[in-house]
PDB file of C-alpha atoms in Angstrom:
ATOM      1  CA  ASP A 431       0.000   0.000   0.000  1.00  0.00           C
ATOM      2  CA  ALA A 432       1.141   3.513  -0.768  1.00  0.00           C
ATOM      3  CA  MET A 433       1.979   5.335   2.401  1.00  0.00           C
ATOM      4  CA  VAL A 434       3.979   7.835   4.403  1.00  0.00           C
ATOM      5  CA  ILE A 435       6.638   6.279   6.610  1.00  0.00           C
ATOM      6  CA  GLN A 436       8.440   7.921   9.486  1.00  0.00           C
ATOM      7  CA  ASN A 437      11.471   6.564  11.250  1.00  0.00           C
ATOM      8  CA  PRO A 438      12.086   6.142  14.016  1.00  0.00           C
ATOM      9  CA  ARG A 439       8.732   6.155  15.800  1.00  0.00           C
ATOM     10  CA  TYR A 440      10.426   7.198  19.033  1.00  0.00           C
ATOM     11  CA  GLN A 441      13.668   9.143  19.290  1.00  0.00           C
ATOM     12  CA  VAL A 442      15.551  10.056  22.423  1.00  0.00           C
ATOM     13  CA  THR A 443      18.287  12.651  22.227  1.00  0.00           C
ATOM     14  CA  GLN A 444      20.316  14.733  24.610  1.00  0.00           C
ATOM     15  CA  PHE A 445      20.030  18.430  25.134  1.00  0.00           C
ATOM     16  CA  GLY A 446      22.066  20.139  22.416  1.00  0.00           C
ATOM     17  CA  LYS A 447      22.853  16.957  20.470  1.00  0.00           C
ATOM     18  CA  PRO A 448      21.840  17.170  16.797  1.00  0.00           C
ATOM     19  CA  VAL A 449      19.123  14.815  15.712  1.00  0.00           C
ATOM     20  CA  THR A 450      17.612  13.898  12.356  1.00  0.00           C
ATOM     21  CA  LEU A 451      14.135  12.560  11.750  1.00  0.00           C
ATOM     22  CA  SER A 452      13.261  10.944   8.462  1.00  0.00           C
ATOM     23  CA  CYS A 453      10.191  10.662   6.311  1.00  0.00           C
ATOM     24  CA  SER A 454       9.655   8.684   3.148  1.00  0.00           C
ATOM     25  CA  GLN A 455       6.658   8.273   0.907  1.00  0.00           C
ATOM     26  CA  THR A 456       5.548   5.888  -1.775  1.00  0.00           C
ATOM     27  CA  LEU A 457       2.701   8.128  -2.946  1.00  0.00           C
ATOM     28  CA  ASN A 458       4.869  10.064  -5.411  1.00  0.00           C
ATOM     29  CA  HIS A 459       3.469  13.300  -4.038  1.00  0.00           C
ATOM     30  CA  ASN A 460       5.280  16.505  -4.933  1.00  0.00           C
ATOM     31  CA  VAL A 461       4.630  18.360  -1.685  1.00  0.00           C
ATOM     32  CA  MET A 462       6.001  17.288   1.699  1.00  0.00           C
ATOM     33  CA  TYR A 463       5.341  18.955   5.040  1.00  0.00           C
ATOM     34  CA  TRP A 464       6.801  18.839   8.528  1.00  0.00           C
ATOM     35  CA  TYR A 465       4.632  19.610  11.527  1.00  0.00           C
ATOM     36  CA  GLN A 466       5.421  19.878  15.208  1.00  0.00           C
ATOM     37  CA  GLN A 467       2.700  18.789  17.617  1.00  0.00           C
ATOM     38  CA  LYS A 468       3.043  19.359  21.332  1.00  0.00           C
ATOM     39  CA  SER A 469       0.888  17.679  23.901  1.00  0.00           C
ATOM     40  CA  SER A 470      -2.810  18.610  23.685  1.00  0.00           C
ATOM     41  CA  GLN A 471      -2.166  21.020  20.818  1.00  0.00           C
ATOM     42  CA  ALA A 472      -2.905  21.119  17.136  1.00  0.00           C
ATOM     43  CA  PRO A 473      -0.109  20.373  14.662  1.00  0.00           C
ATOM     44  CA  LYS A 474       1.967  23.418  13.806  1.00  0.00           C
ATOM     45  CA  LEU A 475       3.503  23.673  10.358  1.00  0.00           C
ATOM     46  CA  LEU A 476       7.265  24.139  10.403  1.00  0.00           C
ATOM     47  CA  PHE A 477       7.975  24.142   6.667  1.00  0.00           C
ATOM     48  CA  HIS A 478       7.125  22.421   3.436  1.00  0.00           C
ATOM     49  CA  TYR A 479       8.702  21.512   0.128  1.00  0.00           C
ATOM     50  CA  TYR A 480       6.797  22.227  -3.035  1.00  0.00           C
ATOM     51  CA  ASP A 481       8.797  19.993  -5.370  1.00  0.00           C
ATOM     52  CA  LYS A 482      12.342  21.184  -4.644  1.00  0.00           C
ATOM     53  CA  ASP A 483      11.299  24.592  -3.411  1.00  0.00           C
ATOM     54  CA  PHE A 484      11.695  25.010   0.324  1.00  0.00           C
ATOM     55  CA  ASN A 485       9.099  27.120   2.153  1.00  0.00           C
ATOM     56  CA  ASN A 486       9.819  28.053   5.728  1.00  0.00           C
ATOM     57  CA  GLU A 487       7.128  29.314   8.077  1.00  0.00           C
ATOM     58  CA  ALA A 488       7.936  32.741   9.447  1.00  0.00           C
ATOM     59  CA  ASP A 489       7.975  31.606  13.079  1.00  0.00           C
ATOM     60  CA  THR A 490       9.959  28.399  12.631  1.00  0.00           C
ATOM     61  CA  PRO A 491      13.151  28.651  14.713  1.00  0.00           C
ATOM     62  CA  ASP A 492      16.485  28.572  12.901  1.00  0.00           C
ATOM     63  CA  ASN A 493      17.287  25.493  14.949  1.00  0.00           C
ATOM     64  CA  PHE A 494      15.065  23.516  12.599  1.00  0.00           C
ATOM     65  CA  GLN A 495      16.292  22.677   9.110  1.00  0.00           C
ATOM     66  CA  SER A 496      15.080  20.359   6.405  1.00  0.00           C
ATOM     67  CA  ARG A 497      16.458  18.510   3.418  1.00  0.00           C
ATOM     68  CA  ARG A 498      14.719  16.827   0.544  1.00  0.00           C
ATOM     69  CA  PRO A 499      17.246  14.912  -1.536  1.00  0.00           C
ATOM     70  CA  ASN A 500      14.620  13.412  -3.831  1.00  0.00           C
ATOM     71  CA  THR A 501      10.858  13.111  -4.256  1.00  0.00           C
ATOM     72  CA  SER A 502      10.532  10.235  -1.833  1.00  0.00           C
ATOM     73  CA  PHE A 503      12.541  11.398   1.144  1.00  0.00           C
ATOM     74  CA  CYS A 504      12.501  14.379   3.437  1.00  0.00           C
ATOM     75  CA  PHE A 505      14.523  14.955   6.605  1.00  0.00           C
ATOM     76  CA  LEU A 506      14.034  17.174   9.614  1.00  0.00           C
ATOM     77  CA  ASP A 507      17.259  18.258  11.301  1.00  0.00           C
ATOM     78  CA  ILE A 508      17.227  19.797  14.748  1.00  0.00           C
ATOM     79  CA  ARG A 509      20.661  21.311  15.213  1.00  0.00           C
ATOM     80  CA  SER A 510      20.641  21.841  18.966  1.00  0.00           C
ATOM     81  CA  PRO A 511      17.548  20.373  20.575  1.00  0.00           C
ATOM     82  CA  GLY A 512      16.231  22.057  23.662  1.00  0.00           C
ATOM     83  CA  LEU A 513      13.799  20.713  26.216  1.00  0.00           C
ATOM     84  CA  GLY A 514      11.059  22.718  24.524  1.00  0.00           C
ATOM     85  CA  ASP A 515      11.554  20.788  21.298  1.00  0.00           C
ATOM     86  CA  ALA A 516      10.204  17.587  22.803  1.00  0.00           C
ATOM     87  CA  ALA A 517       7.107  16.862  20.751  1.00  0.00           C
ATOM     88  CA  MET A 518       5.533  14.646  18.128  1.00  0.00           C
ATOM     89  CA  TYR A 519       6.851  15.441  14.656  1.00  0.00           C
ATOM     90  CA  LEU A 520       4.510  14.666  11.811  1.00  0.00           C
ATOM     91  CA  CYS A 521       5.353  14.361   8.151  1.00  0.00           C
ATOM     92  CA  ALA A 522       2.644  14.776   5.543  1.00  0.00           C
ATOM     93  CA  THR A 523       2.440  14.728   1.774  1.00  0.00           C
ATOM     94  CA  SER A 524       0.064  16.038  -0.842  1.00  0.00           C
ATOM     95  CA  ARG A 525      -0.198  16.224  -4.572  1.00  0.00           C
ATOM     96  CA  THR A 526      -1.063  19.384  -6.439  1.00  0.00           C
ATOM     97  CA  ARG A 527      -2.208  19.575 -10.019  1.00  0.00           C
ATOM     98  CA  SER A 528      -2.881  22.454 -12.312  1.00  0.00           C
ATOM     99  CA  SER A 529      -5.810  22.255 -14.642  1.00  0.00           C
ATOM    100  CA  GLY A 530      -6.881  25.798 -15.376  1.00  0.00           C
ATOM    101  CA  GLY A 531      -6.184  26.500 -11.718  1.00  0.00           C
ATOM    102  CA  ALA A 532      -4.501  24.698  -8.912  1.00  0.00           C
ATOM    103  CA  ASP A 533      -6.135  21.767  -7.140  1.00  0.00           C
ATOM    104  CA  ARG A 534      -5.185  21.117  -3.569  1.00  0.00           C
ATOM    105  CA  GLU A 535      -5.050  17.492  -2.699  1.00  0.00           C
ATOM    106  CA  THR A 536      -5.522  16.033   0.690  1.00  0.00           C
ATOM    107  CA  GLN A 537      -2.573  15.884   3.055  1.00  0.00           C
ATOM    108  CA  TYR A 538      -1.673  12.352   4.088  1.00  0.00           C
ATOM    109  CA  PHE A 539       0.146  11.952   7.353  1.00  0.00           C
ATOM    110  CA  GLY A 540       2.728   9.529   8.581  1.00  0.00           C
ATOM    111  CA  PRO A 541       2.519   7.916  12.031  1.00  0.00           C
ATOM    112  CA  GLY A 542       4.823  10.516  13.558  1.00  0.00           C
ATOM    113  CA  THR A 543       8.068  10.457  15.493  1.00  0.00           C
ATOM    114  CA  ARG A 544       7.900  11.263  19.167  1.00  0.00           C
ATOM    115  CA  LEU A 545      11.041  13.110  20.239  1.00  0.00           C
ATOM    116  CA  LEU A 546      12.218  13.103  23.821  1.00  0.00           C
ATOM    117  CA  VAL A 547      15.003  15.466  24.863  1.00  0.00           C
ATOM    118  CA  LEU A 548      16.937  14.588  28.005  1.00  0.00           C
TER     119      LEU A 548
ATOM    120  CA  ALA B 368      -6.255  34.641   6.247  1.00  0.00           C
ATOM    121  CA  GLN B 369      -8.032  31.558   7.451  1.00  0.00           C
ATOM    122  CA  SER B 370      -8.897  30.135  10.832  1.00  0.00           C
ATOM    123  CA  VAL B 371     -10.792  27.279  12.416  1.00  0.00           C
ATOM    124  CA  THR B 372     -12.654  27.171  15.698  1.00  0.00           C
ATOM    125  CA  GLN B 373     -13.703  23.922  17.278  1.00  0.00           C
ATOM    126  CA  LEU B 374     -16.326  24.435  19.933  1.00  0.00           C
ATOM    127  CA  GLY B 375     -15.638  22.223  22.903  1.00  0.00           C
ATOM    128  CA  SER B 376     -12.221  20.821  23.654  1.00  0.00           C
ATOM    129  CA  HIS B 377     -13.836  17.748  25.223  1.00  0.00           C
ATOM    130  CA  VAL B 378     -17.036  15.948  24.239  1.00  0.00           C
ATOM    131  CA  SER B 379     -18.364  12.957  26.117  1.00  0.00           C
ATOM    132  CA  VAL B 380     -21.101  10.649  24.833  1.00  0.00           C
ATOM    133  CA  SER B 381     -22.518   7.275  25.690  1.00  0.00           C
ATOM    134  CA  GLU B 382     -22.004   4.329  23.391  1.00  0.00           C
ATOM    135  CA  GLY B 383     -24.797   4.345  20.813  1.00  0.00           C
ATOM    136  CA  ALA B 384     -25.524   8.042  21.214  1.00  0.00           C
ATOM    137  CA  LEU B 385     -25.214  10.724  18.554  1.00  0.00           C
ATOM    138  CA  VAL B 386     -21.782  12.265  18.089  1.00  0.00           C
ATOM    139  CA  LEU B 387     -21.668  15.953  17.163  1.00  0.00           C
ATOM    140  CA  LEU B 388     -18.341  17.772  16.930  1.00  0.00           C
ATOM    141  CA  ARG B 389     -18.566  21.424  15.977  1.00  0.00           C
ATOM    142  CA  CYS B 390     -16.302  23.311  13.602  1.00  0.00           C
ATOM    143  CA  ASN B 391     -16.574  26.856  12.321  1.00  0.00           C
ATOM    144  CA  TYR B 392     -14.169  28.311   9.835  1.00  0.00           C
ATOM    145  CA  SER B 393     -13.106  31.651   8.486  1.00  0.00           C
ATOM    146  CA  SER B 394     -11.640  31.973   5.030  1.00  0.00           C
ATOM    147  CA  SER B 395     -11.310  34.799   2.553  1.00  0.00           C
ATOM    148  CA  VAL B 396     -11.450  32.342  -0.352  1.00  0.00           C
ATOM    149  CA  PRO B 397     -13.611  29.283  -1.028  1.00  0.00           C
ATOM    150  CA  PRO B 398     -12.312  26.738   1.422  1.00  0.00           C
ATOM    151  CA  TYR B 399     -11.433  23.120   1.353  1.00  0.00           C
ATOM    152  CA  LEU B 400     -12.394  21.585   4.694  1.00  0.00           C
ATOM    153  CA  PHE B 401     -11.166  18.436   6.376  1.00  0.00           C
ATOM    154  CA  TRP B 402     -11.760  16.338   9.442  1.00  0.00           C
ATOM    155  CA  TYR B 403      -8.891  14.238  10.756  1.00  0.00           C
ATOM    156  CA  VAL B 404      -8.840  11.769  13.647  1.00  0.00           C
ATOM    157  CA  GLN B 405      -5.810  11.102  15.820  1.00  0.00           C
ATOM    158  CA  TYR B 406      -5.451   8.133  18.145  1.00  0.00           C
ATOM    159  CA  PRO B 407      -2.837   8.276  20.930  1.00  0.00           C
ATOM    160  CA  ASN B 408       0.726   8.322  19.636  1.00  0.00           C
ATOM    161  CA  GLN B 409      -0.455   8.081  16.050  1.00  0.00           C
ATOM    162  CA  GLY B 410      -0.481  10.383  13.050  1.00  0.00           C
ATOM    163  CA  LEU B 411      -3.580  12.033  11.640  1.00  0.00           C
ATOM    164  CA  GLN B 412      -5.986   9.952   9.620  1.00  0.00           C
ATOM    165  CA  LEU B 413      -8.338  11.583   7.170  1.00  0.00           C
ATOM    166  CA  LEU B 414     -12.003  11.060   8.017  1.00  0.00           C
ATOM    167  CA  LEU B 415     -13.556  13.126   5.236  1.00  0.00           C
ATOM    168  CA  LYS B 416     -13.128  16.256   3.178  1.00  0.00           C
ATOM    169  CA  TYR B 417     -15.192  18.933   1.467  1.00  0.00           C
ATOM    170  CA  THR B 418     -13.817  20.210  -1.828  1.00  0.00           C
ATOM    171  CA  SER B 419     -16.734  22.227  -3.265  1.00  0.00           C
ATOM    172  CA  ALA B 420     -18.739  19.285  -4.542  1.00  0.00           C
ATOM    173  CA  ALA B 421     -21.633  17.895  -2.490  1.00  0.00           C
ATOM    174  CA  THR B 422     -22.255  19.801   0.719  1.00  0.00           C
ATOM    175  CA  LEU B 423     -22.992  16.614   2.671  1.00  0.00           C
ATOM    176  CA  VAL B 424     -19.833  14.589   2.824  1.00  0.00           C
ATOM    177  CA  LYS B 425     -19.636  11.003   3.961  1.00  0.00           C
ATOM    178  CA  GLY B 426     -16.436   9.650   5.405  1.00  0.00           C
ATOM    179  CA  ILE B 427     -14.993   6.559   6.942  1.00  0.00           C
ATOM    180  CA  ASN B 428     -16.237   4.806  10.080  1.00  0.00           C
ATOM    181  CA  GLY B 429     -19.791   6.119   9.639  1.00  0.00           C
ATOM    182  CA  PHE B 430     -18.921   9.799  10.028  1.00  0.00           C
ATOM    183  CA  GLU B 431     -20.341  12.565   7.905  1.00  0.00           C
ATOM    184  CA  ALA B 432     -20.177  16.348   7.817  1.00  0.00           C
ATOM    185  CA  GLU B 433     -22.244  19.065   6.221  1.00  0.00           C
ATOM    186  CA  PHE B 434     -20.786  22.218   4.735  1.00  0.00           C
ATOM    187  CA  LYS B 435     -22.995  25.224   5.490  1.00  0.00           C
ATOM    188  CA  LYS B 436     -21.651  28.330   3.850  1.00  0.00           C
ATOM    189  CA  SER B 437     -24.228  30.643   5.457  1.00  0.00           C
ATOM    190  CA  GLU B 438     -23.150  29.465   8.891  1.00  0.00           C
ATOM    191  CA  THR B 439     -19.452  28.995   7.985  1.00  0.00           C
ATOM    192  CA  SER B 440     -19.703  25.604   9.635  1.00  0.00           C
ATOM    193  CA  PHE B 441     -18.541  22.072   8.939  1.00  0.00           C
ATOM    194  CA  HIS B 442     -19.806  20.009  11.871  1.00  0.00           C
ATOM    195  CA  LEU B 443     -18.937  16.331  12.145  1.00  0.00           C
ATOM    196  CA  THR B 444     -21.616  13.815  13.082  1.00  0.00           C
ATOM    197  CA  LYS B 445     -22.083  10.116  13.607  1.00  0.00           C
ATOM    198  CA  PRO B 446     -25.499   8.650  14.440  1.00  0.00           C
ATOM    199  CA  SER B 447     -24.267   6.046  16.902  1.00  0.00           C
ATOM    200  CA  ALA B 448     -21.013   6.270  18.824  1.00  0.00           C
ATOM    201  CA  HIS B 449     -18.767   3.258  19.226  1.00  0.00           C
ATOM    202  CA  MET B 450     -16.111   2.764  21.850  1.00  0.00           C
ATOM    203  CA  SER B 451     -13.484   2.737  19.104  1.00  0.00           C
ATOM    204  CA  ASP B 452     -14.432   6.322  18.169  1.00  0.00           C
ATOM    205  CA  ALA B 453     -12.693   7.625  21.281  1.00  0.00           C
ATOM    206  CA  ALA B 454      -9.873   9.807  19.938  1.00  0.00           C
ATOM    207  CA  GLU B 455      -8.973  13.412  19.203  1.00  0.00           C
ATOM    208  CA  TYR B 456     -10.583  15.044  16.196  1.00  0.00           C
ATOM    209  CA  PHE B 457      -9.187  17.976  14.246  1.00  0.00           C
ATOM    210  CA  CYS B 458     -11.017  20.185  11.805  1.00  0.00           C
ATOM    211  CA  ALA B 459      -8.828  21.914   9.235  1.00  0.00           C
ATOM    212  CA  VAL B 460      -9.202  24.414   6.418  1.00  0.00           C
ATOM    213  CA  SER B 461      -7.067  24.769   3.327  1.00  0.00           C
ATOM    214  CA  GLY B 462      -6.829  27.951   1.331  1.00  0.00           C
ATOM    215  CA  SER B 463      -7.317  28.078  -2.392  1.00  0.00           C
ATOM    216  CA  GLY B 464      -4.621  30.507  -3.395  1.00  0.00           C
ATOM    217  CA  GLY B 465      -1.921  32.976  -2.506  1.00  0.00           C
ATOM    218  CA  THR B 466       0.258  32.339   0.487  1.00  0.00           C
ATOM    219  CA  SER B 467      -2.298  29.989   2.024  1.00  0.00           C
ATOM    220  CA  TYR B 468      -2.138  27.731  -1.002  1.00  0.00           C
ATOM    221  CA  GLY B 469      -2.276  24.093   0.016  1.00  0.00           C
ATOM    222  CA  LYS B 470      -1.527  24.828   3.661  1.00  0.00           C
ATOM    223  CA  LEU B 471      -3.744  23.470   6.392  1.00  0.00           C
ATOM    224  CA  THR B 472      -4.892  25.548   9.320  1.00  0.00           C
ATOM    225  CA  PHE B 473      -6.056  23.325  12.159  1.00  0.00           C
ATOM    226  CA  GLY B 474      -8.540  23.850  14.921  1.00  0.00           C
ATOM    227  CA  GLN B 475      -7.416  23.156  18.467  1.00  0.00           C
ATOM    228  CA  GLY B 476      -8.931  19.691  18.471  1.00  0.00           C
ATOM    229  CA  THR B 477     -11.778  17.992  20.297  1.00  0.00           C
ATOM    230  CA  ILE B 478     -11.202  14.953  22.463  1.00  0.00           C
ATOM    231  CA  LEU B 479     -14.100  12.541  22.172  1.00  0.00           C
ATOM    232  CA  THR B 480     -14.759  10.194  25.074  1.00  0.00           C
ATOM    233  CA  VAL B 481     -17.239   7.351  24.695  1.00  0.00           C
ATOM    234  CA  HIS B 482     -18.749   5.794  27.817  1.00  0.00           C
ATOM    235  CA  PRO B 483     -20.115   2.243  27.913  1.00  0.00           C
TER     236      PRO B 483
END
């Protein structure tokens, strides 16, 4: 089945130690998103890739970076994790088409990676 | 600009009772509207979506929602709650152009509890 895969499901890191979370998709979608979700809150968009174009949200800290080496993979790098970065990180994908106007497709989410910072 | 308001952060129903989760939206362009469900330590699963076709949308697990433009609402309903429906539900709106293109704005979520 086509899907969005996130690894690992649980990640423990130390304060200040760089960490990378990964996302892959078999949907062949051209847009990939990274969200941060803290306990009892809605997901918050960090950034997204529209094809190879990177789009950062204005309030995303510089501590968060992303890479998309190809259509299938996208990585979230946290350069110096702080205690406040402990959260669930969700990857999502969507497909956009243009046919006399853009169509927004549904965002499909992976299972998430829960990050714990010690 | 777009926004979503979910009325009630917690809703509790008895098994077999009607489920009604409220969502109101604000959007300067015709919206796409979504309901997602999230089980503990899981990602978001799409329940249903409105994309300017039929105003009554049927989704998975017996859920449906009705788009009411005059009320700017997209409430989620299910005639008979099941224990397995206990989860957190998010309403979301997607813009149709400009800087909000393709981006989801989520409501704060509603936790549904189902009692035996």
